[in-house]
Amino acid sequence: MSFGSVIRTRRTEMGIGLNDFAGRIDMSPAYWSRIEREIEKPPRDEVIEKAAAVLGIRLDDLFIEADRFPPDMRRDVARVVRAYRRARAIGAS
């Protein structure tokens, strides 16, 4: 599922209207509608954090749907990639 459809599905399951939701996360309803319809890319990290809080979605899961690493994990990305490549190289031998 894409970022926008995850948000829209959860929002509608919770009975939160688009205008109400957009107001809760300080976004324009028109802009947020474009995000949910995948016309716009996922918003900046701070908005994703607000959306996760309002919708009760795990923050890491929402960042993954947005094709981003959670902010607290970004500094570890190089280490994780190197470990992954080492493990694959060992498994290939």
CSV table of C-alpha atoms in Angstrom, one decimal:
chain,number,residue,atom,x,y,z
A,1,MET,CA,0.0,0.0,0.0
A,2,SER,CA,1.2,3.5,-0.7
A,3,PHE,CA,1.7,6.3,1.8
A,4,GLY,CA,-1.4,8.2,0.7
A,5,SER,CA,-3.7,5.1,0.7
A,6,VAL,CA,-2.4,4.0,4.1
A,7,ILE,CA,-3.4,7.5,5.5
A,8,ARG,CA,-6.7,7.6,3.7
A,9,THR,CA,-7.7,4.1,4.8
A,10,ARG,CA,-6.8,4.7,8.4
A,11,ARG,CA,-8.4,8.1,8.5
A,12,THR,CA,-11.7,6.8,7.1
A,13,GLU,CA,-11.7,3.8,9.4
A,14,MET,CA,-11.5,6.2,12.3
A,15,GLY,CA,-14.3,8.4,10.9
A,16,ILE,CA,-12.1,11.5,10.5
A,17,GLY,CA,-13.0,13.7,7.6
A,18,LEU,CA,-10.4,15.2,5.3
A,19,ASN,CA,-11.0,18.8,6.5
A,20,ASP,CA,-10.8,17.8,10.1
A,21,PHE,CA,-7.7,15.7,9.6
A,22,ALA,CA,-5.9,18.4,7.6
A,23,GLY,CA,-6.7,20.9,10.4
A,24,ARG,CA,-5.3,18.6,13.1
A,25,ILE,CA,-2.0,18.4,11.2
A,26,ASP,CA,-1.9,22.1,10.1
A,27,MET,CA,-2.1,21.4,6.4
A,28,SER,CA,-4.4,22.6,3.6
A,29,PRO,CA,-7.2,20.1,2.9
A,30,ALA,CA,-6.6,20.5,-0.8
A,31,TYR,CA,-2.9,19.8,-0.5
A,32,TRP,CA,-3.5,16.8,1.8
A,33,SER,CA,-6.1,15.4,-0.6
A,34,ARG,CA,-3.4,15.4,-3.3
A,35,ILE,CA,-1.1,13.5,-1.0
A,36,GLU,CA,-3.7,10.9,-0.3
A,37,ARG,CA,-4.3,10.5,-4.1
A,38,GLU,CA,-0.6,10.2,-4.7
A,39,ILE,CA,-0.5,13.4,-6.8
A,40,GLU,CA,2.0,14.9,-4.3
A,41,LYS,CA,4.9,13.1,-2.6
A,42,PRO,CA,4.7,12.4,1.1
A,43,PRO,CA,5.1,15.6,3.2
A,44,ARG,CA,8.1,16.6,5.4
A,45,ASP,CA,9.0,14.5,8.4
A,46,GLU,CA,7.3,16.8,11.0
A,47,VAL,CA,3.9,16.4,9.2
A,48,ILE,CA,4.4,12.6,9.0
A,49,GLU,CA,5.0,12.6,12.7
A,50,LYS,CA,1.7,14.5,13.3
A,51,ALA,CA,-0.3,12.3,11.0
A,52,ALA,CA,1.1,9.2,12.8
A,53,ALA,CA,0.1,10.6,16.2
A,54,VAL,CA,-3.4,11.5,15.1
A,55,LEU,CA,-4.1,8.2,13.4
A,56,GLY,CA,-2.4,6.0,15.9
A,57,ILE,CA,0.0,4.5,13.3
A,58,ARG,CA,3.5,3.5,14.4
A,59,LEU,CA,5.9,6.2,13.3
A,60,ASP,CA,8.4,3.8,11.8
A,61,ASP,CA,5.7,2.2,9.7
A,62,LEU,CA,4.5,5.5,8.3
A,63,PHE,CA,8.1,6.5,7.4
A,64,ILE,CA,8.6,3.2,5.7
A,65,GLU,CA,5.4,3.9,3.6
A,66,ALA,CA,6.9,7.3,2.7
A,67,ASP,CA,10.1,5.5,1.5
A,68,ARG,CA,12.1,7.2,4.2
A,69,PHE,CA,14.2,6.1,7.2
A,70,PRO,CA,12.9,7.4,10.5
A,71,PRO,CA,15.0,10.5,11.6
A,72,ASP,CA,16.6,8.7,14.5
A,73,MET,CA,17.8,5.9,12.2
A,74,ARG,CA,19.3,8.0,9.4
A,75,ARG,CA,22.7,8.2,11.0
A,76,ASP,CA,22.9,4.4,11.2
A,77,VAL,CA,22.0,3.8,7.5
A,78,ALA,CA,25.6,3.4,6.3
A,79,ARG,CA,26.4,0.9,9.0
A,80,VAL,CA,23.3,-1.1,8.3
A,81,VAL,CA,24.0,-1.2,4.6
A,82,ARG,CA,27.6,-2.3,5.1
A,83,ALA,CA,26.4,-5.1,7.5
A,84,TYR,CA,23.8,-6.2,5.0
A,85,ARG,CA,26.3,-6.3,2.1
A,86,ARG,CA,28.8,-8.3,4.3
A,87,ALA,CA,26.1,-10.8,5.2
A,88,ARG,CA,25.1,-11.2,1.5
A,89,ALA,CA,28.7,-11.7,0.5
A,90,ILE,CA,29.2,-14.4,3.2
A,91,GLY,CA,26.0,-16.1,2.1
A,92,ALA,CA,27.1,-16.1,-1.5
A,93,SER,CA,30.3,-17.9,-0.9
